[in-house]
GROMACS .gro file of C-alpha atoms in nm:
model
  341
    1MET     CA    1  11.358  15.899  14.849
    2ALA     CA    2  11.568  16.042  14.484
    3GLY     CA    3  11.694  16.328  14.546
    4THR     CA    4  11.809  16.369  14.179
    5ILE     CA    5  11.669  16.231  13.826
    6LEU     CA    6  11.738  16.217  13.505
    7VAL     CA    7  11.511  16.257  13.227
    8THR     CA    8  11.584  16.203  12.929
    9GLY     CA    9  11.442  16.341  12.603
   10GLY     CA   10  11.397  16.678  12.851
   11THR     CA   11  11.204  16.861  12.521
   12GLY     CA   12  10.986  16.638  12.445
   13TYR     CA   13  10.613  16.618  12.603
   14ILE     CA   14  10.589  16.387  12.869
   15GLY     CA   15  10.991  16.456  12.985
   16GLY     CA   16  10.867  16.833  12.967
   17GLU     CA   17  10.619  16.749  13.187
   18LEU     CA   18  10.748  16.534  13.409
   19ILE     CA   19  11.080  16.779  13.457
   20ASP     CA   20  10.766  17.044  13.587
   21GLN     CA   21  10.651  16.840  13.821
   22LEU     CA   22  10.971  16.753  13.923
   23LEU     CA   23  11.084  17.104  13.999
   24ALA     CA   24  10.753  17.179  14.167
   25ALA     CA   25  10.877  16.863  14.401
   26GLY     CA   26  11.209  17.075  14.500
   27LYS     CA   27  11.410  16.770  14.314
   28MET     CA   28  11.714  16.819  14.139
   29VAL     CA   29  11.688  16.720  13.765
   30HIS     CA   30  11.950  16.617  13.482
   31THR     CA   31  11.798  16.596  13.143
   32THR     CA   32  11.944  16.487  12.819
   33VAL     CA   33  11.911  16.640  12.468
   34ARG     CA   34  12.032  16.554  12.152
   35ASN     CA   35  12.163  16.968  12.101
   36THR     CA   36  12.250  17.167  12.357
   37ALA     CA   37  12.323  17.455  12.147
   38LYS     CA   38  11.957  17.425  12.011
   39SER     CA   39  11.742  17.295  12.333
   40GLU     CA   40  11.908  17.463  12.686
   41PRO     CA   41  11.760  17.792  12.580
   42ARG     CA   42  11.433  17.660  12.538
   43LEU     CA   43  11.443  17.454  12.842
   44ARG     CA   44  11.580  17.741  13.056
   45SER     CA   45  11.329  17.986  12.913
   46ARG     CA   46  11.051  17.725  13.063
   47TRP     CA   47  11.223  17.686  13.355
   48PRO     CA   48  11.395  18.049  13.447
   49ASP     CA   49  11.418  17.989  13.810
   50ALA     CA   50  11.561  17.668  13.808
   51GLY     CA   51  11.930  17.782  13.768
   52GLY     CA   52  12.198  17.505  13.932
   53ARG     CA   53  11.921  17.232  13.966
   54LEU     CA   54  11.817  17.170  13.639
   55LYS     CA   55  12.146  17.065  13.441
   56VAL     CA   56  12.139  16.957  13.027
   57PHE     CA   57  12.332  16.757  12.844
   58GLN     CA   58  12.409  16.652  12.494
   59ALA     CA   59  12.324  16.255  12.478
   60ASP     CA   60  12.208  16.093  12.148
   61LEU     CA   61  11.996  15.744  12.150
   62GLU     CA   62  12.251  15.640  11.890
   63ASN     CA   63  12.593  15.733  12.103
   64ASP     CA   64  12.755  15.672  12.378
   65ALA     CA   65  12.851  16.062  12.441
   66GLY     CA   66  12.761  16.247  12.735
   67TRP     CA   67  12.589  15.951  12.898
   68ALA     CA   68  12.786  15.888  13.157
   69GLU     CA   69  12.800  16.244  13.227
   70ALA     CA   70  12.359  16.268  13.230
   71CYS     CA   71  12.414  15.979  13.481
   72SER     CA   72  12.640  16.135  13.738
   73GLY     CA   73  12.491  16.188  14.068
   74CYS     CA   74  12.141  16.056  13.990
   75ASP     CA   75  11.977  15.842  14.218
   76ALA     CA   76  11.752  15.727  13.958
   77VAL     CA   77  11.612  15.763  13.574
   78ALA     CA   78  11.306  15.792  13.382
   79HIS     CA   79  11.346  15.692  13.039
   80VAL     CA   80  11.150  15.877  12.777
   81ALA     CA   81  11.361  15.966  12.485
   82SER     CA   82  11.229  15.741  12.166
   83PRO     CA   83  11.116  15.854  11.817
   84PHE     CA   84  10.777  15.935  11.782
   85PRO     CA   85  10.693  16.059  11.440
   86LEU     CA   86  10.330  16.082  11.286
   87ALA     CA   87  10.436  15.935  10.928
   88VAL     CA   88  10.524  15.578  10.896
   89PRO     CA   89  10.856  15.586  10.806
   90LYS     CA   90  10.978  15.369  10.489
   91ASN     CA   91  11.242  15.155  10.672
   92GLU     CA   92  11.077  15.013  11.054
   93ASP     CA   93  11.483  15.041  11.156
   94ASP     CA   94  11.479  15.429  11.144
   95LEU     CA   95  11.229  15.385  11.484
   96ILE     CA   96  11.346  15.049  11.584
   97VAL     CA   97  11.738  15.107  11.623
   98PRO     CA   98  11.712  15.459  11.826
   99ALA     CA   99  11.483  15.298  12.055
  100ARG     CA  100  11.598  14.968  12.125
  101GLU     CA  101  11.946  15.102  12.135
  102GLY     CA  102  11.874  15.390  12.332
  103ALA     CA  103  11.710  15.208  12.631
  104LEU     CA  104  11.988  14.988  12.652
  105ARG     CA  105  12.212  15.240  12.646
  106ALA     CA  106  12.034  15.433  12.913
  107ILE     CA  107  12.002  15.152  13.162
  108LYS     CA  108  12.349  15.030  13.100
  109PHE     CA  109  12.511  15.342  13.203
  110ALA     CA  110  12.241  15.390  13.487
  111HIS     CA  111  12.373  15.079  13.641
  112ALA     CA  112  12.763  15.140  13.552
  113ALA     CA  113  12.679  15.456  13.764
  114GLY     CA  114  12.503  15.317  14.051
  115ILE     CA  115  12.206  15.386  14.019
  116ASP     CA  116  11.924  15.141  14.130
  117ARG     CA  117  11.596  15.289  14.000
  118PHE     CA  118  11.526  15.285  13.632
  119VAL     CA  119  11.166  15.392  13.494
  120LEU     CA  120  11.108  15.328  13.085
  121THR     CA  121  10.843  15.523  12.926
  122SER     CA  122  10.726  15.231  12.716
  123SER     CA  123  10.344  15.264  12.541
  124ALA     CA  124  10.012  15.089  12.489
  125ALA     CA  125  10.147  14.989  12.172
  126ALA     CA  126  10.361  14.766  12.372
  127ILE     CA  127  10.043  14.638  12.477
  128ALA     CA  128   9.754  14.633  12.273
  129TYR     CA  129   9.828  14.629  11.869
  130GLY     CA  130   9.893  14.321  11.620
  131ASP     CA  131   9.564  14.125  11.588
  132GLN     CA  132   9.583  13.929  11.888
  133ASP     CA  133   9.251  13.719  11.771
  134GLY     CA  134   9.067  14.022  11.753
  135LYS     CA  135   9.088  14.094  12.122
  136GLU     CA  136   8.935  14.482  12.225
  137HIS     CA  137   9.017  14.459  12.616
  138PHE     CA  138   9.395  14.454  12.725
  139THR     CA  139   9.569  14.463  13.074
  140LYS     CA  140   9.968  14.510  13.175
  141ASP     CA  141   9.963  14.128  13.067
  142ASP     CA  142   9.918  14.197  12.762
  143TRP     CA  143  10.210  14.221  12.501
  144THR     CA  144  10.233  14.364  12.084
  145PRO     CA  145  10.309  14.024  11.870
  146VAL     CA  146  10.611  14.178  11.706
  147ASP     CA  147  10.628  13.919  11.451
  148HIS     CA  148  10.232  14.058  11.298
  149PRO     CA  149  10.238  14.180  11.003
  150SER     CA  150   9.984  14.481  11.074
  151VAL     CA  151  10.210  14.615  11.381
  152ALA     CA  152  10.342  14.949  11.274
  153PRO     CA  153  10.679  15.019  11.270
  154TYR     CA  154  10.651  15.225  11.623
  155ALA     CA  155  10.434  14.950  11.849
  156LYS     CA  156  10.729  14.777  11.701
  157SER     CA  157  11.009  15.017  11.863
  158LYS     CA  158  10.858  15.019  12.194
  159THR     CA  159  10.748  14.634  12.231
  160ILE     CA  160  11.090  14.563  12.111
  161ALA     CA  161  11.323  14.887  12.342
  162GLU     CA  162  11.028  14.782  12.660
  163ARG     CA  163  11.130  14.354  12.619
  164VAL     CA  164  11.511  14.414  12.613
  165ALA     CA  165  11.546  14.673  12.860
  166ARG     CA  166  11.362  14.467  13.100
  167ASP     CA  167  11.557  14.150  13.030
  168TRP     CA  168  11.872  14.335  13.073
  169ALA     CA  169  11.792  14.460  13.382
  170THR     CA  170  11.703  14.102  13.543
  171ALA     CA  171  12.006  13.967  13.365
  172ASN     CA  172  12.248  14.211  13.450
  173ALA     CA  173  12.093  14.421  13.732
  174PRO     CA  174  11.894  14.231  13.981
  175GLY     CA  175  11.930  14.468  14.248
  176MET     CA  176  11.792  14.733  14.000
  177VAL     CA  177  11.389  14.834  14.068
  178PHE     CA  178  11.296  14.836  13.711
  179CYS     CA  179  10.962  14.948  13.573
  180SER     CA  180  10.718  15.043  13.281
  181ILE     CA  181  10.468  15.332  13.214
  182ASN     CA  182  10.259  15.213  12.943
  183PRO     CA  183   9.984  15.538  12.844
  184VAL     CA  184   9.788  15.540  12.553
  185ALA     CA  185   9.752  15.811  12.291
  186VAL     CA  186   9.907  16.118  12.539
  187PHE     CA  187   9.649  16.487  12.537
  188GLY     CA  188   9.622  16.767  12.786
  189PRO     CA  189   9.813  17.126  12.767
  190VAL     CA  190  10.080  17.254  12.531
  191VAL     CA  191  10.338  17.458  12.638
  192ASN     CA  192  10.511  17.573  12.219
  193ASP     CA  193  10.389  17.510  11.900
  194ASP     CA  194  10.624  17.196  11.877
  195LEU     CA  195  10.315  16.900  11.906
  196SER     CA  196  10.342  16.618  11.980
  197THR     CA  197  10.164  16.332  11.743
  198SER     CA  198   9.909  16.300  11.968
  199ILE     CA  199   9.843  16.673  11.994
  200GLU     CA  200   9.844  16.664  11.630
  201ILE     CA  201   9.537  16.471  11.617
  202VAL     CA  202   9.330  16.721  11.801
  203LYS     CA  203   9.463  16.995  11.578
  204LYS     CA  204   9.352  16.879  11.272
  205LEU     CA  205   8.991  16.773  11.384
  206LEU     CA  206   8.987  17.200  11.514
  207ASP     CA  207   9.113  17.319  11.208
  208GLY     CA  208   8.911  17.121  10.955
  209SER     CA  209   9.237  16.898  10.779
  210ILE     CA  210   9.028  16.586  10.908
  211PRO     CA  211   8.687  16.674  10.710
  212MET     CA  212   8.539  16.346  10.812
  213THR     CA  213   8.625  16.085  11.090
  214PRO     CA  214   8.767  15.746  10.978
  215ASN     CA  215   8.613  15.432  11.160
  216MET     CA  216   8.847  15.423  11.440
  217GLY     CA  217   8.940  15.472  11.793
  218ILE     CA  218   9.186  15.561  12.019
  219GLY     CA  219   9.293  15.557  12.412
  220VAL     CA  220   9.303  15.873  12.582
  221ILE     CA  221   9.523  15.974  12.879
  222ASP     CA  222   9.631  16.328  13.003
  223VAL     CA  223  10.000  16.431  13.007
  224ARG     CA  224   9.988  16.567  13.352
  225ASP     CA  225   9.879  16.196  13.469
  226VAL     CA  226  10.122  16.039  13.259
  227ALA     CA  227  10.402  16.309  13.461
  228LYS     CA  228  10.220  16.213  13.806
  229ALA     CA  229  10.250  15.803  13.729
  230HIS     CA  230  10.625  15.875  13.652
  231VAL     CA  231  10.688  16.088  13.952
  232ALA     CA  232  10.487  15.817  14.146
  233ALA     CA  233  10.697  15.563  14.025
  234LEU     CA  234  11.023  15.740  14.093
  235MET     CA  235  10.922  15.788  14.443
  236ALA     CA  236  10.726  15.434  14.551
  237PRO     CA  237  10.853  15.185  14.756
  238ALA     CA  238  11.065  14.940  14.598
  239GLU     CA  239  10.836  14.672  14.667
  240THR     CA  240  10.550  14.852  14.474
  241VAL     CA  241  10.723  14.872  14.181
  242ARG     CA  242  10.982  14.647  14.112
  243ASP     CA  243  10.876  14.451  13.734
  244GLY     CA  244  10.587  14.660  13.744
  245ARG     CA  245  10.402  14.750  13.373
  246PHE     CA  246  10.197  15.027  13.435
  247PRO     CA  247   9.943  15.079  13.152
  248MET     CA  248   9.756  15.417  13.184
  249GLN     CA  249   9.423  15.479  12.977
  250ALA     CA  250   9.126  15.711  13.118
  251LYS     CA  251   8.923  15.643  12.826
  252PHE     CA  252   8.892  15.486  12.494
  253LEU     CA  253   8.669  15.653  12.229
  254TRP     CA  254   8.617  15.656  11.845
  255LEU     CA  255   8.743  15.990  11.675
  256ARG     CA  256   8.347  16.056  11.551
  257GLU     CA  257   8.333  16.103  11.970
  258MET     CA  258   8.658  16.247  11.983
  259SER     CA  259   8.502  16.537  11.762
  260GLN     CA  260   8.167  16.557  11.894
  261ALA     CA  261   8.325  16.599  12.256
  262LEU     CA  262   8.490  16.954  12.146
  263ARG     CA  263   8.219  17.063  11.938
  264THR     CA  264   8.051  17.049  12.291
  265LEU     CA  265   8.285  17.160  12.540
  266VAL     CA  266   8.443  17.432  12.287
  267PRO     CA  267   8.196  17.498  12.032
  268GLU     CA  268   8.394  17.870  11.939
  269LEU     CA  269   8.704  17.636  11.879
  270ALA     CA  270   8.503  17.361  11.706
  271GLY     CA  271   8.348  17.473  11.427
  272LYS     CA  272   8.581  17.352  11.175
  273ALA     CA  273   8.491  16.958  11.358
  274PRO     CA  274   8.360  16.728  11.162
  275THR     CA  275   8.066  16.601  11.177
  276LYS     CA  276   8.058  16.324  10.923
  277GLY     CA  277   8.226  15.974  10.926
  278MET     CA  278   8.446  15.808  10.661
  279PRO     CA  279   8.375  15.587  10.468
  280ASN     CA  280   8.619  15.227  10.487
  281PHE     CA  281   8.670  15.181  10.150
  282LEU     CA  282   8.795  15.620  10.155
  283VAL     CA  283   9.024  15.531  10.360
  284LYS     CA  284   9.180  15.250  10.224
  285LEU     CA  285   9.184  15.439   9.884
  286LEU     CA  286   9.356  15.758   9.995
  287ALA     CA  287   9.627  15.502  10.164
  288PRO     CA  288   9.925  15.471   9.940
  289PHE     CA  289   9.880  15.896   9.909
  290VAL     CA  290   9.860  16.015  10.270
  291ALA     CA  291  10.076  15.891  10.543
  292GLU     CA  292   9.788  15.975  10.829
  293MET     CA  293   9.521  15.733  10.620
  294ASN     CA  294   9.813  15.441  10.548
  295THR     CA  295   9.829  15.460  10.952
  296MET     CA  296   9.460  15.423  11.027
  297LYS     CA  297   9.384  15.200  10.704
  298SER     CA  298   9.479  14.874  10.956
  299GLU     CA  299   9.314  15.003  11.247
  300LEU     CA  300   8.906  15.037  11.139
  301GLY     CA  301   8.664  14.954  11.334
  302ARG     CA  302   8.938  14.813  11.563
  303THR     CA  303   8.852  14.846  11.965
  304ARG     CA  304   9.193  14.892  12.190
  305ASP     CA  305   9.061  14.938  12.528
  306VAL     CA  306   9.364  14.935  12.781
  307ASP     CA  307   9.251  14.881  13.146
  308GLY     CA  308   9.409  15.131  13.311
  309THR     CA  309   9.299  15.008  13.676
  310HIS     CA  310   9.546  14.899  13.781
  311THR     CA  311   9.796  15.209  13.746
  312ALA     CA  312   9.564  15.414  13.902
  313GLN     CA  313   9.536  15.206  14.224
  314THR     CA  314   9.906  15.078  14.246
  315LEU     CA  315  10.073  15.425  14.199
  316GLY     CA  316   9.761  15.608  14.378
  317LEU     CA  317   9.612  15.832  14.101
  318THR     CA  318   9.280  15.984  14.000
  319TYR     CA  319   9.259  16.000  13.637
  320ILE     CA  320   9.191  16.339  13.450
  321THR     CA  321   8.881  16.230  13.251
  322ALA     CA  322   8.879  16.218  12.849
  323GLU     CA  323   8.648  16.501  12.809
  324GLN     CA  324   8.881  16.750  13.060
  325SER     CA  325   9.174  16.636  12.870
  326LEU     CA  326   9.083  16.729  12.503
  327GLU     CA  327   8.917  17.029  12.626
  328ASP     CA  328   9.217  17.166  12.758
  329THR     CA  329   9.404  17.089  12.499
  330ALA     CA  330   9.164  17.277  12.274
  331ARG     CA  331   9.199  17.578  12.505
  332SER     CA  332   9.570  17.543  12.519
  333LEU     CA  333   9.576  17.523  12.126
  334ALA     CA  334   9.405  17.837  12.143
  335GLU     CA  335   9.626  18.027  12.397
  336HIS     CA  336   9.949  17.951  12.213
  337GLY     CA  337   9.800  18.073  11.899
  338ILE     CA  338   9.771  17.746  11.692
  339ILE     CA  339   9.437  17.704  11.617
  340GLU     CA  340   9.231  18.039  11.578
  341SER     CA  341   9.013  18.121  11.901
   0.00000   0.00000   0.00000
């Protein structure tokens, strides 16, 4: 059973929650950040009592420096770090290259250090995107076709990164226990105002930045469950998780349903949440000028319902409901002064 675990991307939303749960379970944690001078004080302030049980290393997804040191003495790796911007980049390689090279770098250095368990934080974006002949329901066996013209750079980056890491493990580290966690959009409590892309959606629904809801939907999963899945994958018997692929979703919701849920569950915070839908033609009209609309354009009317039951059953999870996760997100945003309460 792993005692010291490397969690890459410790300042990220999922990475931070995973570190929280691992420290609470009595584990030793190494974590990587891009700049220790900037990030280590933030991490120390979040876990002031961690002391030597938390070690912070400077390591970049596109550079070898620091990776050997970060892996040294670890029993397992959770590779969480990967770029996830709100806007579509001008050049898709701005996402694809660091995602692909970071996954390969992490797994190569892990193998060189004798680490025999590697959990990759992938995404449902590697499962459920591209047209796929109009398919609406997806499982662990589905893959996003990266050559489809509708596949956005982020989905392409996650798909490519997962495939190359899997292929490398198969070819070069047959004794390594490799698996991936593939969550949909991740919600739940926040710890500061450095918001993930998913949390920005709830913030924008609550603060009036989205005056009407486009006809699109997303899967919802809670960050606490995503971290629990990582912990389970790190600790479970090898035969339970080897070569596994673990999609995570509590529920698929249309944005209009998310807005209505917020108005029902936290009415005191959701006075500005939209009640009307945005016509498709308006989304397409705004797409050239508003980055978020350009992202949404290809998703209008599309259901991408990812089956998370295999993961829940295999890893022993009971998901926090989508509604509870949205409520907890909203209350947390208010608690931290990010939205008006």
